[in-house]
mmCIF file of N, CA and C in Angstrom:
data_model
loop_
_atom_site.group_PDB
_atom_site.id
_atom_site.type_symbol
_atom_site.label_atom_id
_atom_site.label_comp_id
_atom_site.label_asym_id
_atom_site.label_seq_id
_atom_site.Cartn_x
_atom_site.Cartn_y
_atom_site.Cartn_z
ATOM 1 N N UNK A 411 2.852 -15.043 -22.970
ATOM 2 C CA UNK A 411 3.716 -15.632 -23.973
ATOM 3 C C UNK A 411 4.062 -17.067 -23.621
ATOM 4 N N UNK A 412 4.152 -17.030 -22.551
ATOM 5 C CA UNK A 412 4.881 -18.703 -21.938
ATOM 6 C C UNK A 412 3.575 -19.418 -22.155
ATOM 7 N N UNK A 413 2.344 -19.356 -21.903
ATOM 8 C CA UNK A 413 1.107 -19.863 -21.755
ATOM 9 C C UNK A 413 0.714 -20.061 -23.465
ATOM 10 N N UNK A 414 1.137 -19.359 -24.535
ATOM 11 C CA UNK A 414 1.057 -20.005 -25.817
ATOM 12 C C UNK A 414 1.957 -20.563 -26.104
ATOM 13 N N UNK A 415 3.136 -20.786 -25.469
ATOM 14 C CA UNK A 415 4.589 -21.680 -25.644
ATOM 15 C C UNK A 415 3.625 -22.873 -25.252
ATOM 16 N N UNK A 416 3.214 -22.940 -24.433
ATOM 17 C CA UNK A 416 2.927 -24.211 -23.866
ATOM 18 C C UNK A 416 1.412 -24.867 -24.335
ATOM 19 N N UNK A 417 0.718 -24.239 -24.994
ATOM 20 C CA UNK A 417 0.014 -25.055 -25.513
ATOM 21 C C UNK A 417 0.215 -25.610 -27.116
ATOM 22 N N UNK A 418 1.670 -25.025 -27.711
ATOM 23 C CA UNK A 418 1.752 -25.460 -29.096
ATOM 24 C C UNK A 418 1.891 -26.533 -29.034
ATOM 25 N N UNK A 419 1.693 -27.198 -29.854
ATOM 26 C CA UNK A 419 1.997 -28.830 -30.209
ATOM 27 C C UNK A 419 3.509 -29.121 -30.263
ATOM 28 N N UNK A 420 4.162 -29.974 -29.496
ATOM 29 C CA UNK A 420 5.333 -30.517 -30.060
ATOM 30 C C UNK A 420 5.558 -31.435 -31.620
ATOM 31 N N UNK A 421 7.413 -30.963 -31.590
ATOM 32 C CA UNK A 421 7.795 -31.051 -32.831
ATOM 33 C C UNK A 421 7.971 -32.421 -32.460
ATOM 34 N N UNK A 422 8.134 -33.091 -33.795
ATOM 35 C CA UNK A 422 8.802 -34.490 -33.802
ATOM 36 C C UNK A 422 10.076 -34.833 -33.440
ATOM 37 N N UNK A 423 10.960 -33.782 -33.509
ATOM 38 C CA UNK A 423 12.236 -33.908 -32.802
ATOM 39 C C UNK A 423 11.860 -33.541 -31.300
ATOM 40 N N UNK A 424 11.194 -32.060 -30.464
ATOM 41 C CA UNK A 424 11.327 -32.187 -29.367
ATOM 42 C C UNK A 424 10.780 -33.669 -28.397
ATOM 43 N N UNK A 425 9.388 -34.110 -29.340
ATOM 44 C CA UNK A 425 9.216 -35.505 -28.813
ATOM 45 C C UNK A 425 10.301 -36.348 -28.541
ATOM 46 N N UNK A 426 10.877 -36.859 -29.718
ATOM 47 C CA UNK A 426 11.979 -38.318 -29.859
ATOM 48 C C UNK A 426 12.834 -37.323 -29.023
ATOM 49 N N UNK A 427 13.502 -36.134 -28.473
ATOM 50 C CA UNK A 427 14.257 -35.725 -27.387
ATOM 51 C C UNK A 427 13.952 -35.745 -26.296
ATOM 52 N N UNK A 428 12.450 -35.639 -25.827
ATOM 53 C CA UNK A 428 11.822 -35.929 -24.744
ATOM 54 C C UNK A 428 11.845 -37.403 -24.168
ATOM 55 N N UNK A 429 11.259 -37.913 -25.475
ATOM 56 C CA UNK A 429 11.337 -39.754 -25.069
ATOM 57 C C UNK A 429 12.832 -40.339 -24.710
ATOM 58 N N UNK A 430 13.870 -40.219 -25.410
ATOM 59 C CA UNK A 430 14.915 -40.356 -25.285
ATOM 60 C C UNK A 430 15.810 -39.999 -23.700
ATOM 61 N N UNK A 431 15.209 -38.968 -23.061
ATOM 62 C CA UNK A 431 15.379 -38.066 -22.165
ATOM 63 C C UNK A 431 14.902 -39.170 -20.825
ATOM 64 N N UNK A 432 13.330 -39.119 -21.235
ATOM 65 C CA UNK A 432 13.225 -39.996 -20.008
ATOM 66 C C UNK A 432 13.338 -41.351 -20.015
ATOM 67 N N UNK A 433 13.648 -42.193 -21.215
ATOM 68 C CA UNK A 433 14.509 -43.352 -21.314
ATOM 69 C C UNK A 433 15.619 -43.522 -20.507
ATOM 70 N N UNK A 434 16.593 -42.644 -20.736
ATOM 71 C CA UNK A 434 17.587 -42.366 -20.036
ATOM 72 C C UNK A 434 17.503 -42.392 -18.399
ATOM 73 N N UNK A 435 16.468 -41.095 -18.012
ATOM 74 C CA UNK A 435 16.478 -41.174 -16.953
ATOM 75 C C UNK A 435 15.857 -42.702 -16.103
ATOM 76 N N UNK A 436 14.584 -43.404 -16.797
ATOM 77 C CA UNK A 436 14.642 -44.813 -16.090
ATOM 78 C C UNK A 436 15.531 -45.271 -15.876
ATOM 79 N N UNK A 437 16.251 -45.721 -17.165
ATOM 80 C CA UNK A 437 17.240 -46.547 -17.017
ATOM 81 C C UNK A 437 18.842 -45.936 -16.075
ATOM 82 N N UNK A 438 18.914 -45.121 -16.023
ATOM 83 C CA UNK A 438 19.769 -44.168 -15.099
ATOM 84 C C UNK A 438 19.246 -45.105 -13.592
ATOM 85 N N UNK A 439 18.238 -44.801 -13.539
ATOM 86 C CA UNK A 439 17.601 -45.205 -11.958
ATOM 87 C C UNK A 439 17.622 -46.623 -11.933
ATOM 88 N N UNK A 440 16.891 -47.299 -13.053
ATOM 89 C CA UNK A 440 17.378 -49.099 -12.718
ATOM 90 C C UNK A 440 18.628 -49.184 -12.203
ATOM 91 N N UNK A 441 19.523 -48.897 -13.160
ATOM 92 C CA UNK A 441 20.681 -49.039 -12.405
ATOM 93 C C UNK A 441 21.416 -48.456 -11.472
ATOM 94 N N UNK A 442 21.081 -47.806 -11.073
ATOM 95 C CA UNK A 442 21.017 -47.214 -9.726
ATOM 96 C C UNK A 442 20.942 -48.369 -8.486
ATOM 97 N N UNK A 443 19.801 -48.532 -9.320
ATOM 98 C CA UNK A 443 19.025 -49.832 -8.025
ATOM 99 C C UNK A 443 19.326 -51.469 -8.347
ATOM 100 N N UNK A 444 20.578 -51.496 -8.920
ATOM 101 C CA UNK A 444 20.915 -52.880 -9.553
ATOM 102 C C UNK A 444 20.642 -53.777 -10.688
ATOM 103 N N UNK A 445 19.678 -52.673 -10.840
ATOM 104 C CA UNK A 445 18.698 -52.923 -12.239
ATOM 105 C C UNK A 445 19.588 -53.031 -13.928
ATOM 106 N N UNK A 446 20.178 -53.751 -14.471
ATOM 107 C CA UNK A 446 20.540 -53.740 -15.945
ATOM 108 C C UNK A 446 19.694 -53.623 -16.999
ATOM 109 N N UNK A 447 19.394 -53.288 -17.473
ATOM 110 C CA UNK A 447 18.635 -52.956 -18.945
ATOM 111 C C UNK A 447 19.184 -54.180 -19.937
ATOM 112 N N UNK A 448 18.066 -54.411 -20.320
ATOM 113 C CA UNK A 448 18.481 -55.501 -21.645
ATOM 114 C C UNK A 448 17.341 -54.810 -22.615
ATOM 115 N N UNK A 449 16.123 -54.888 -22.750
ATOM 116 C CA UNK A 449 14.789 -54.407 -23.462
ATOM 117 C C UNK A 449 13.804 -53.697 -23.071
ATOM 118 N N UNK A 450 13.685 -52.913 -24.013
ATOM 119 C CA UNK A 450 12.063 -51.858 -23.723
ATOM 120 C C UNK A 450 10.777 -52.475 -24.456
ATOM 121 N N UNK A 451 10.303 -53.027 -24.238
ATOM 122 C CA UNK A 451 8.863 -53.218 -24.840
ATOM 123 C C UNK A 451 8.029 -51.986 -25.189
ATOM 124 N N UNK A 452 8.303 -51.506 -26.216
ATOM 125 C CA UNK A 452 7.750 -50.275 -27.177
ATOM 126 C C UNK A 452 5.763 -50.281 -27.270
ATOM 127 N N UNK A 453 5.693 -51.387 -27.446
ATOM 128 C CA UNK A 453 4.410 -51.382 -27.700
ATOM 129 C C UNK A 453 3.435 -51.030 -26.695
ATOM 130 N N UNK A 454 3.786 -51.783 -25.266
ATOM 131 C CA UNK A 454 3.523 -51.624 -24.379
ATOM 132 C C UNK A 454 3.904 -50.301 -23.110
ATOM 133 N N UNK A 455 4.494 -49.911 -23.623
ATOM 134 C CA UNK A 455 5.133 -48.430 -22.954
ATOM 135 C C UNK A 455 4.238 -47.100 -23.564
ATOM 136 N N UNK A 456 3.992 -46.017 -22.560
ATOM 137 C CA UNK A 456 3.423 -44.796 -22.904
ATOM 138 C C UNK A 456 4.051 -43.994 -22.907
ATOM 139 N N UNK A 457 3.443 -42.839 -23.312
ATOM 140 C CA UNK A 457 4.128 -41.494 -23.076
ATOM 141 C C UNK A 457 3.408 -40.652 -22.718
ATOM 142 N N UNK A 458 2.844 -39.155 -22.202
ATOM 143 C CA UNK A 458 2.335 -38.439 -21.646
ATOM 144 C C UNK A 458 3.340 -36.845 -21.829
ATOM 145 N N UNK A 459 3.953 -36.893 -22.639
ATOM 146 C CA UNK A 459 4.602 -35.518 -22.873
ATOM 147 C C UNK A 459 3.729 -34.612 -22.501
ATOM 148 N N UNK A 460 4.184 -33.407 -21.600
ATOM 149 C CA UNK A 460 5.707 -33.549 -20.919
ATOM 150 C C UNK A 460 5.221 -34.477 -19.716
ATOM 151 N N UNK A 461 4.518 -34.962 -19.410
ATOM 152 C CA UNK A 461 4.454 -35.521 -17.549
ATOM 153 C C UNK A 461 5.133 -36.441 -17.057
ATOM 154 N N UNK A 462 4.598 -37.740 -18.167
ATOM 155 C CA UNK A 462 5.022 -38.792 -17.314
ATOM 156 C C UNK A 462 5.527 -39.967 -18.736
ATOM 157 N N UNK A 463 6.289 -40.796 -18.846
ATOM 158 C CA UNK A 463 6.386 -41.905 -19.827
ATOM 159 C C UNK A 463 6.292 -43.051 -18.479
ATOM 160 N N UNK A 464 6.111 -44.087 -19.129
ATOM 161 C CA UNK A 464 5.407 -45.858 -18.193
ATOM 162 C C UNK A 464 6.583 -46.693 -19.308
ATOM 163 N N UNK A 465 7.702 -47.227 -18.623
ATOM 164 C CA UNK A 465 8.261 -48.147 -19.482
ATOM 165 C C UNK A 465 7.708 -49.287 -19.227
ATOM 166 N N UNK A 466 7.812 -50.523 -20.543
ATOM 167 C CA UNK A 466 7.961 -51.604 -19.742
ATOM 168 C C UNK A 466 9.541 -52.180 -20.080
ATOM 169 N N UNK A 467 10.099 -52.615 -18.995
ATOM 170 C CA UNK A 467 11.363 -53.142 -19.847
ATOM 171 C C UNK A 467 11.977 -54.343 -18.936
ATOM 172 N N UNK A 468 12.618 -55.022 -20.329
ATOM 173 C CA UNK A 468 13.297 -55.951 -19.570
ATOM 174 C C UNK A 468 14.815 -56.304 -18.910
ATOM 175 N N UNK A 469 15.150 -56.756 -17.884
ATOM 176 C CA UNK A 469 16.158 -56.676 -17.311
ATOM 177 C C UNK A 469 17.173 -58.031 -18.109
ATOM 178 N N UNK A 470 18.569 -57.332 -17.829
ATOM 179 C CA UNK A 470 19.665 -58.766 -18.036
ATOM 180 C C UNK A 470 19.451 -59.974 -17.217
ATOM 181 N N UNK A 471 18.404 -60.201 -16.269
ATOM 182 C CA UNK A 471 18.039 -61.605 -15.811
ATOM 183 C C UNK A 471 16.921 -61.718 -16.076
ATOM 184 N N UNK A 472 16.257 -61.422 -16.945
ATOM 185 C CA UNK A 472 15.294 -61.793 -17.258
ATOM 186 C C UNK A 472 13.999 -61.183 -17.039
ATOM 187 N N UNK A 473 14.096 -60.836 -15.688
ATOM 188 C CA UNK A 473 12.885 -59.879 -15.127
ATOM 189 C C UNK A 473 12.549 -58.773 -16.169
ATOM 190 N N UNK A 474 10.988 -58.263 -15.429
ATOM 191 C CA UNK A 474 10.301 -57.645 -16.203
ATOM 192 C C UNK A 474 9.824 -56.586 -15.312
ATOM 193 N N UNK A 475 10.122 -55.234 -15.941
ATOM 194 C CA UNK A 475 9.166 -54.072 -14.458
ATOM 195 C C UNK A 475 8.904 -53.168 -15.409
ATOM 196 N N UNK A 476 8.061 -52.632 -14.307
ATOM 197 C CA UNK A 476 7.532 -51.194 -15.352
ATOM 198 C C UNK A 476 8.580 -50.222 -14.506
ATOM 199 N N UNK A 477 8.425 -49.096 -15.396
ATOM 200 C CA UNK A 477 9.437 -48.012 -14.924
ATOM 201 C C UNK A 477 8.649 -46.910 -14.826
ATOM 202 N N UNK A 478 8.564 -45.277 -14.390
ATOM 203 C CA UNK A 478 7.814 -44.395 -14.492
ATOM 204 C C UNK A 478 8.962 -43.277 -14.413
ATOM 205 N N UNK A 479 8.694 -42.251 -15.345
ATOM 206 C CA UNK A 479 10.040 -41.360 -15.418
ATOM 207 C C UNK A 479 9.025 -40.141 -15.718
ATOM 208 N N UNK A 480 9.396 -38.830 -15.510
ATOM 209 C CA UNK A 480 9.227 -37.617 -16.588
ATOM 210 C C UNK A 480 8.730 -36.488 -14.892
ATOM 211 N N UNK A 481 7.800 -36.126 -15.546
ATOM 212 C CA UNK A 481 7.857 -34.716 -14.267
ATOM 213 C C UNK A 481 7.074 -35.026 -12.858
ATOM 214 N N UNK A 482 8.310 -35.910 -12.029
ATOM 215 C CA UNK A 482 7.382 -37.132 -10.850
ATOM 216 C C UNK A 482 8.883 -37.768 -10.536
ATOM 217 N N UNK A 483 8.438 -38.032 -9.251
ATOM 218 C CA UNK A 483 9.697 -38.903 -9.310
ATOM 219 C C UNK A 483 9.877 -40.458 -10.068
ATOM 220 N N UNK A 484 11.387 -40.815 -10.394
ATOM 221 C CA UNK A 484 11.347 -41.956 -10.894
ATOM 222 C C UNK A 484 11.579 -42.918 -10.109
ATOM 223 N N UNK A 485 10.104 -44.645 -10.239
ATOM 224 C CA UNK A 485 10.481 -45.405 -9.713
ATOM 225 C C UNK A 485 10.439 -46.657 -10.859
ATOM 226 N N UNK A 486 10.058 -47.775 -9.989
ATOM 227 C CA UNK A 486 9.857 -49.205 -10.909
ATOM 228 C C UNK A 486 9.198 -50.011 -9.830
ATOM 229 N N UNK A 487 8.528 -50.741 -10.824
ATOM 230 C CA UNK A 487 8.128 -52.158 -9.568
ATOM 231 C C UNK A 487 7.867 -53.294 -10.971
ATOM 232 N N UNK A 488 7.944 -54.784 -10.325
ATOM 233 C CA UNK A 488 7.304 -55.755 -11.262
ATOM 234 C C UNK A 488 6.566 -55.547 -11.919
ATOM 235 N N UNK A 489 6.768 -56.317 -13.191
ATOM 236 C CA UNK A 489 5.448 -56.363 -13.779
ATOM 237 C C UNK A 489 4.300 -57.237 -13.505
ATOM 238 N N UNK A 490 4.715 -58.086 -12.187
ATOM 239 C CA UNK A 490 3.575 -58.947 -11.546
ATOM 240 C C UNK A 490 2.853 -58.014 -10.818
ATOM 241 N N UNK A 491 2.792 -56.454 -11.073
ATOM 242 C CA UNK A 491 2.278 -55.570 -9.848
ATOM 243 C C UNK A 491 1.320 -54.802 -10.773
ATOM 244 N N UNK A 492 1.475 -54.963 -12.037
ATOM 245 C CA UNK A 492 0.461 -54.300 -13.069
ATOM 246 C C UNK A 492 -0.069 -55.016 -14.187
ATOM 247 N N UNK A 493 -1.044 -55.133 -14.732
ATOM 248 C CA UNK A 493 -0.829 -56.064 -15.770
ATOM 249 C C UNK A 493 -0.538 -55.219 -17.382
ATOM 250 N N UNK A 494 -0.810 -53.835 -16.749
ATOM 251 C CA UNK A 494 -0.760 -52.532 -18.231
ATOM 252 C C UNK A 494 0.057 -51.499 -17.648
ATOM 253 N N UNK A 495 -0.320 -50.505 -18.590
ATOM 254 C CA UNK A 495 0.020 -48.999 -18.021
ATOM 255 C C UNK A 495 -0.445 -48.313 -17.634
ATOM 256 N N UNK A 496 -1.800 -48.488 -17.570
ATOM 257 C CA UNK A 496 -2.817 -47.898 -16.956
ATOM 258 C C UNK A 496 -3.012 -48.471 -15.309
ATOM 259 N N UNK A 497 -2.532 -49.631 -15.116
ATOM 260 C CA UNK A 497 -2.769 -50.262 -14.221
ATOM 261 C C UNK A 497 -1.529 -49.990 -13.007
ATOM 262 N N UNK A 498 -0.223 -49.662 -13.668
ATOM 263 C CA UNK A 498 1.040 -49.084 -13.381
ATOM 264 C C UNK A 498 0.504 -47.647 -12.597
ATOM 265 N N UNK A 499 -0.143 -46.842 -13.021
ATOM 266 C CA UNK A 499 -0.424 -45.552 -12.682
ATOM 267 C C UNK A 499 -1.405 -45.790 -11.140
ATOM 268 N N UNK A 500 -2.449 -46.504 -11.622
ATOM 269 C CA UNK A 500 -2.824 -47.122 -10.200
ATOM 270 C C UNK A 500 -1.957 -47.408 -9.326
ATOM 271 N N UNK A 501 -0.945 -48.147 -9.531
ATOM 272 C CA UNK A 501 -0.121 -48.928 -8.309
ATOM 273 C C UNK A 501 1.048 -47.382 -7.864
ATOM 274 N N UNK A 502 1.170 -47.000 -8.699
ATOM 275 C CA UNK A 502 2.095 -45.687 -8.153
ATOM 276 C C UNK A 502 1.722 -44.962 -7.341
ATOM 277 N N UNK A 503 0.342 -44.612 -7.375
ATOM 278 C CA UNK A 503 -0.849 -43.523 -7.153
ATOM 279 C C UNK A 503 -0.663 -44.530 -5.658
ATOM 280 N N UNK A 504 -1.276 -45.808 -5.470
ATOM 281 C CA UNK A 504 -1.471 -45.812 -4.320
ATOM 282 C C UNK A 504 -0.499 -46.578 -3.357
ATOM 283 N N UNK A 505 0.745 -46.500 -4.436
ATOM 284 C CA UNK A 505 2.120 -46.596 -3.162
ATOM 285 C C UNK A 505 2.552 -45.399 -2.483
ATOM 286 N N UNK A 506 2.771 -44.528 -3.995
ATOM 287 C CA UNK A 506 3.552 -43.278 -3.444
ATOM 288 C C UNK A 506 2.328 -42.722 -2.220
ATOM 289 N N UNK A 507 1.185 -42.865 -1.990
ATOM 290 C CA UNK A 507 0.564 -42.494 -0.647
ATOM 291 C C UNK A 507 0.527 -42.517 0.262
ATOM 292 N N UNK A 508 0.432 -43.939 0.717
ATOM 293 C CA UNK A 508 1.178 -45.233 1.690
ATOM 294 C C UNK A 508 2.550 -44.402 1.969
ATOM 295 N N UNK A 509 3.573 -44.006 1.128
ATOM 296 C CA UNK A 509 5.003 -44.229 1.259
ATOM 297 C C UNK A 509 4.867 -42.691 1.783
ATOM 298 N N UNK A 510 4.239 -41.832 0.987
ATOM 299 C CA UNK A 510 3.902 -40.247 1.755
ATOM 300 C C UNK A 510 3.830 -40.163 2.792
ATOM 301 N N UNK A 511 2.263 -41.050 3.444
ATOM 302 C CA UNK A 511 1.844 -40.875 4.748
ATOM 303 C C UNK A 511 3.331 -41.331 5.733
ATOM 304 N N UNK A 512 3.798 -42.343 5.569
ATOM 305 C CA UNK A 512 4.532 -42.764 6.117
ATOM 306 C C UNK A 512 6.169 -41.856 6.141
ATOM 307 N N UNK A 513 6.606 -40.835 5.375
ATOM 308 C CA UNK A 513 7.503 -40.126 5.342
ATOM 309 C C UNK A 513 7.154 -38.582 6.151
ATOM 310 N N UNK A 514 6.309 -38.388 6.313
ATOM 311 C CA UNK A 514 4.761 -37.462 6.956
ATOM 312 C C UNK A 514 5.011 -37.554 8.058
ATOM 313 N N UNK A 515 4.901 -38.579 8.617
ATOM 314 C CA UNK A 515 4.285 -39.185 10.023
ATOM 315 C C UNK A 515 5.736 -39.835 11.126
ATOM 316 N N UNK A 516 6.671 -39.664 10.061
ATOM 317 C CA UNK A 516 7.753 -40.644 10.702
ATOM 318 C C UNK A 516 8.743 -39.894 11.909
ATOM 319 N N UNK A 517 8.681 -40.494 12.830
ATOM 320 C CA UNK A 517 9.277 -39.535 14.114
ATOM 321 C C UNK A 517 10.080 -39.040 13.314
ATOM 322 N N UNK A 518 10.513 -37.872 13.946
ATOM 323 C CA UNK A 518 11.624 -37.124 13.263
ATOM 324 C C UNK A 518 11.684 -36.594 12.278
ATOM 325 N N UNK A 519 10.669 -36.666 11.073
ATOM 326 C CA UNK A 519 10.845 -36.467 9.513
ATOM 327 C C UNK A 519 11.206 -34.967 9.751
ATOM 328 N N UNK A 520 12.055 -34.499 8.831
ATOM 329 C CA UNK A 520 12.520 -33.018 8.667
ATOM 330 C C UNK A 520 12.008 -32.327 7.910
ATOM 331 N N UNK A 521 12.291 -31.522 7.444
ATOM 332 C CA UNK A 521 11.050 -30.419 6.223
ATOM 333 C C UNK A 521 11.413 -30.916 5.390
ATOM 334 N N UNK A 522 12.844 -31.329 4.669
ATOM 335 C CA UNK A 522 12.886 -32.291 3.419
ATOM 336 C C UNK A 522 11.805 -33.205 3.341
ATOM 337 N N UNK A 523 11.513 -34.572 4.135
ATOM 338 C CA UNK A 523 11.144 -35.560 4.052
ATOM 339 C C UNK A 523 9.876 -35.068 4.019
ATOM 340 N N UNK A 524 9.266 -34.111 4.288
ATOM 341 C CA UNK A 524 7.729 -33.551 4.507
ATOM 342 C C UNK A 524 7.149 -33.273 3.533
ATOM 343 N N UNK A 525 8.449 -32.445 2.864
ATOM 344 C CA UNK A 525 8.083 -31.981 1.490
ATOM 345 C C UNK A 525 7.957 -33.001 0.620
ATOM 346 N N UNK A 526 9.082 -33.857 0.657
ATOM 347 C CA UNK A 526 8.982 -34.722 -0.567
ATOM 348 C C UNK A 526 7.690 -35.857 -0.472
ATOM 349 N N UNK A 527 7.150 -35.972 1.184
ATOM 350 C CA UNK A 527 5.933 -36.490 1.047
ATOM 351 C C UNK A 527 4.714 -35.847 0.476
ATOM 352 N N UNK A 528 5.155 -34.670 0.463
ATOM 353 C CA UNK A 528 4.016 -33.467 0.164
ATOM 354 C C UNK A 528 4.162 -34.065 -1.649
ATOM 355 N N UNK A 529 4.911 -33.956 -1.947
ATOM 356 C CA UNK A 529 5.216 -34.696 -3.882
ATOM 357 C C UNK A 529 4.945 -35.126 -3.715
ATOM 358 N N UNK A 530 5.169 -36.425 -3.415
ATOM 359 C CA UNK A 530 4.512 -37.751 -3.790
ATOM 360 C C UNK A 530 2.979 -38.154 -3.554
ATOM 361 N N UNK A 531 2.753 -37.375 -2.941
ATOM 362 C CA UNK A 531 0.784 -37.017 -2.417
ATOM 363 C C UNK A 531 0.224 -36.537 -3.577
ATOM 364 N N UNK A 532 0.809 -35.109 -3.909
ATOM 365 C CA UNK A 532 1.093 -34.479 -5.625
ATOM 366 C C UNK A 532 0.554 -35.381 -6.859
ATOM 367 N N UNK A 533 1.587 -36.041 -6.886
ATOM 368 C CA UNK A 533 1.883 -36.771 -8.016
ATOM 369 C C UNK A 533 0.991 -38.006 -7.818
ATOM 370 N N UNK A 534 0.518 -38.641 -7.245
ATOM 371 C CA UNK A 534 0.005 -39.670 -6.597
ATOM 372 C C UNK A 534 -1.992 -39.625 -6.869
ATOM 373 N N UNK A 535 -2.199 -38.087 -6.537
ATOM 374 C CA UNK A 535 -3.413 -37.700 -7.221
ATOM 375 C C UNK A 535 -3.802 -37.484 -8.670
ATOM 376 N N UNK A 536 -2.616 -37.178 -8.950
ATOM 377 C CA UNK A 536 -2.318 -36.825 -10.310
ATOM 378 C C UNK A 536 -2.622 -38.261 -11.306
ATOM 379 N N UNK A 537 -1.760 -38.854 -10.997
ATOM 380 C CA UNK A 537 -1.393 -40.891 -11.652
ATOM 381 C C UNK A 537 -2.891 -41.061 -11.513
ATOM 382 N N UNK A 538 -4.004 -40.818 -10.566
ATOM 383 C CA UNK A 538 -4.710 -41.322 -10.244
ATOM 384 C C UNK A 538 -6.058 -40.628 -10.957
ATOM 385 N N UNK A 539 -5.904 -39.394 -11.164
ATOM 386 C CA UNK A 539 -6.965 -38.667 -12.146
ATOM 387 C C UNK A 539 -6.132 -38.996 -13.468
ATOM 388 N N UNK A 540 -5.238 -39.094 -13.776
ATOM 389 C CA UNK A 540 -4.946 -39.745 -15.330
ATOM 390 C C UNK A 540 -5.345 -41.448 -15.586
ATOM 391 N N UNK A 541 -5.081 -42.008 -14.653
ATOM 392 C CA UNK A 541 -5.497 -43.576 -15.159
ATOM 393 C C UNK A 541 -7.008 -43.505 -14.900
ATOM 394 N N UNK A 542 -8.050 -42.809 -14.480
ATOM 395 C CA UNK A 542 -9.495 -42.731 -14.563
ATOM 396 C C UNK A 542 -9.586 -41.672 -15.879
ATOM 397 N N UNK A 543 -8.777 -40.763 -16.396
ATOM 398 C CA UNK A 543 -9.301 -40.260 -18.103
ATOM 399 C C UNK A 543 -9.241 -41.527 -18.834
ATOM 400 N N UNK A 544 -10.644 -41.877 -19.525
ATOM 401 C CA UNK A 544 -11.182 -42.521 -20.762
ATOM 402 C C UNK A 544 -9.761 -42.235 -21.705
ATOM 403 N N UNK A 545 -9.958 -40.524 -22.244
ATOM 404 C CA UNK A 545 -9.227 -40.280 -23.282
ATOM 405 C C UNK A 545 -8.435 -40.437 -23.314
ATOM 406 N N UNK A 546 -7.345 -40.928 -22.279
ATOM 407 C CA UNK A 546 -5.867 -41.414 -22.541
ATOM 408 C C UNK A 546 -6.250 -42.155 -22.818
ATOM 409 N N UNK A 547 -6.782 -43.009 -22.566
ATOM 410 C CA UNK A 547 -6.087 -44.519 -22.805
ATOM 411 C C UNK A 547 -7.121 -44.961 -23.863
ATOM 412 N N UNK A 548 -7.925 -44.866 -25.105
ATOM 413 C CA UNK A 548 -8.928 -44.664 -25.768
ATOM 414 C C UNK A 548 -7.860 -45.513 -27.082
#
């Protein structure tokens, strides 16, 4: 039953609740990290229901980053670090690896930090077999 739940098509409301959802949650995390919200660049932003949405948005000084929100952890980096969204998924894919190995490996790391390197390894393969599908990005 759950396995035909999940391949129906979403409604137009659960979408715009989904998108809305992980809007939120970027912008939750910019500012978190000092980050203000001023603009989302719509055109340029994806979605991937349920996985992943790619903001691009702009900050109250002006700056520009991409954001990455939905079932992954949420980060951001410049937009001098991608030139798309496809290109965003690359740079995630091969930070969060780097940042894995290194949470992995780090004297002391505890089973938390192991695990959550164990995600980000996860997710990191993942970003990385989606920005090589043609059909997304088509």
């Amino acid at each position: 039953m759950a396995e035909q739940q999940e391949n129906q098509p979403f409604s137009e409301e659960q979408r715009a609740e989904w998108v809305r959802e992980q809007f939120q949650k970027a912008n939750k995390f910019l500012a978190e990290n000092g980050v203000l919200f001023d603009s989302v660049t719509t055109e340029e932003s994806r979605y991937l229901m349920p996985y992943l949405a790619v903001w691009k948005i702009r900050a109250m000084d002006g700056k520009q980053y991409w954001v990455i929100s939905g079932d992954l952890p949420t980060d951001y980096t410049s937009v001098d670090n991608a030139a798309d969204a496809k290109d965003v998924l690359r740079h995630f894919a091969m930070h969060w690896q780097l940042k894995a190995e290194n949470l992995i490996n780090a004297e002391g790391a505890d089973d938390s930090q192991k695990a959550f390197g164990a995600l980000l390894i996860n997710r990191a393969e993942s970003l990385f077999a989606m920005q090589n599908t043609p059909d997304l990005w088509a």
